[in-house]
Amino acid sequence: ILNVEQSPQSLHVQEGDSTNFTCSFPSSNFYALHWYRWETAKSPEALFVMTLNGDEKKKGRISATLNTKEGYSYLYIKGSQPEDSATYLCAFNRNRDDKIIFGKGTRLHILP
Amino acid sequence: DGGITQSPKYLFRKEGQNVTLSCEQNLNHDAMYWYRQDPGQGLRLIYYSQIVNDFQKGDIAEGYSVSREKKESFPLTVTSAQKNPTAFYLCASSIRGLAGVGELFFGEGSRLTVL
């Protein structure tokens, strides 16, 4: 059974602080790693799709890194803002024709 | 605006009744998916379709059925055979089948409660 593990499950961060969380996946076969942000009462939306070991991607204050050899990805948020409060989902697939497997998510709460 | 529309947002069903959840997309995407979310669990794949008139079972297809007669539409029927249908259902689409490296685009979801 392939598992995608995300940690922590939940996180409270003071507004203005920076934070990061982890996604772990099986390193034996790898095709792509996805990060999604899911705000309450909205649709999940894609942040990044990464395919290459060592990939680093950035969108505004949010960035992500990928290590396919050891099977992990980090998501970083710099200078947290209230609008960053959401559940962050990590998803992984082993090859192009395989289904995407989701982790349970990290629930981020930004404290004013 | 392009996107995915799911309806209804909330649905109540009596035990023993079938119910159909609608999913429509105007993104011209080939592939469409149905996921289920339960508290404390990740999204689990119910069914997916990579092209019109074709669909495949996901991890938890038992008690569900789908059709893909049009590119834009991928309705999900929750049948009375589904033992625990109360859940949040998400529909998604992607340009390529099984996403390849393409991102998924999601609807806002449908919450089904069985009374």
PDB file of N, CA and C in Angstrom, chain B residues 7 47 63-64 71 75 88 91-92 101 103 108:
ATOM      1  N   SER B   7     -23.095  19.904  -8.323  1.00  0.00           N
ATOM      2  CA  SER B   7     -24.395  20.155  -7.695  1.00  0.00           C
ATOM      3  C   SER B   7     -25.034  18.820  -7.318  1.00  0.00           C
ATOM      4  N   TYR B  47     -13.882   6.834  -8.886  1.00  0.00           N
ATOM      5  CA  TYR B  47     -13.861   6.493 -10.303  1.00  0.00           C
ATOM      6  C   TYR B  47     -13.110   7.580 -11.055  1.00  0.00           C
ATOM      7  N   GLY B  63     -20.390   0.229  -4.781  1.00  0.00           N
ATOM      8  CA  GLY B  63     -21.571   0.985  -4.369  1.00  0.00           C
ATOM      9  C   GLY B  63     -21.750   2.284  -5.130  1.00  0.00           C
ATOM     10  N   TYR B  64     -20.865   2.535  -6.082  1.00  0.00           N
ATOM     11  CA  TYR B  64     -20.953   3.746  -6.907  1.00  0.00           C
ATOM     12  C   TYR B  64     -21.028   3.361  -8.377  1.00  0.00           C
ATOM     13  N   LYS B  71     -17.999  14.959 -22.895  1.00  0.00           N
ATOM     14  CA  LYS B  71     -16.705  15.365 -22.353  1.00  0.00           C
ATOM     15  C   LYS B  71     -16.881  16.242 -21.123  1.00  0.00           C
ATOM     16  N   PRO B  75     -21.287  12.444 -14.129  1.00  0.00           N
ATOM     17  CA  PRO B  75     -22.129  12.275 -12.948  1.00  0.00           C
ATOM     18  C   PRO B  75     -21.787  11.010 -12.160  1.00  0.00           C
ATOM     19  N   PHE B  88     -18.177  13.697   1.994  1.00  0.00           N
ATOM     20  CA  PHE B  88     -17.992  14.867   1.137  1.00  0.00           C
ATOM     21  C   PHE B  88     -17.380  14.370  -0.168  1.00  0.00           C
ATOM     22  N   CYS B  91     -15.298  16.457  -7.192  1.00  0.00           N
ATOM     23  CA  CYS B  91     -15.062  16.137  -8.591  1.00  0.00           C
ATOM     24  C   CYS B  91     -13.854  16.943  -9.063  1.00  0.00           C
ATOM     25  N   ALA B  92     -13.065  16.371  -9.945  1.00  0.00           N
ATOM     26  CA  ALA B  92     -11.887  17.067 -10.457  1.00  0.00           C
ATOM     27  C   ALA B  92     -11.701  16.742 -11.932  1.00  0.00           C
ATOM     28  N   VAL B 101       1.620  14.965 -15.533  1.00  0.00           N
ATOM     29  CA  VAL B 101       2.181  15.974 -14.643  1.00  0.00           C
ATOM     30  C   VAL B 101       1.242  17.164 -14.529  1.00  0.00           C
ATOM     31  N   GLU B 103      -1.871  19.464 -13.262  1.00  0.00           N
ATOM     32  CA  GLU B 103      -2.572  19.631 -12.000  1.00  0.00           C
ATOM     33  C   GLU B 103      -4.031  19.250 -12.145  1.00  0.00           C
ATOM     34  N   GLU B 108     -16.297  22.517  -5.981  1.00  0.00           N
ATOM     35  CA  GLU B 108     -16.417  22.913  -4.568  1.00  0.00           C
ATOM     36  C   GLU B 108     -16.983  21.803  -3.705  1.00  0.00           C
TER      37      GLU B 108
END
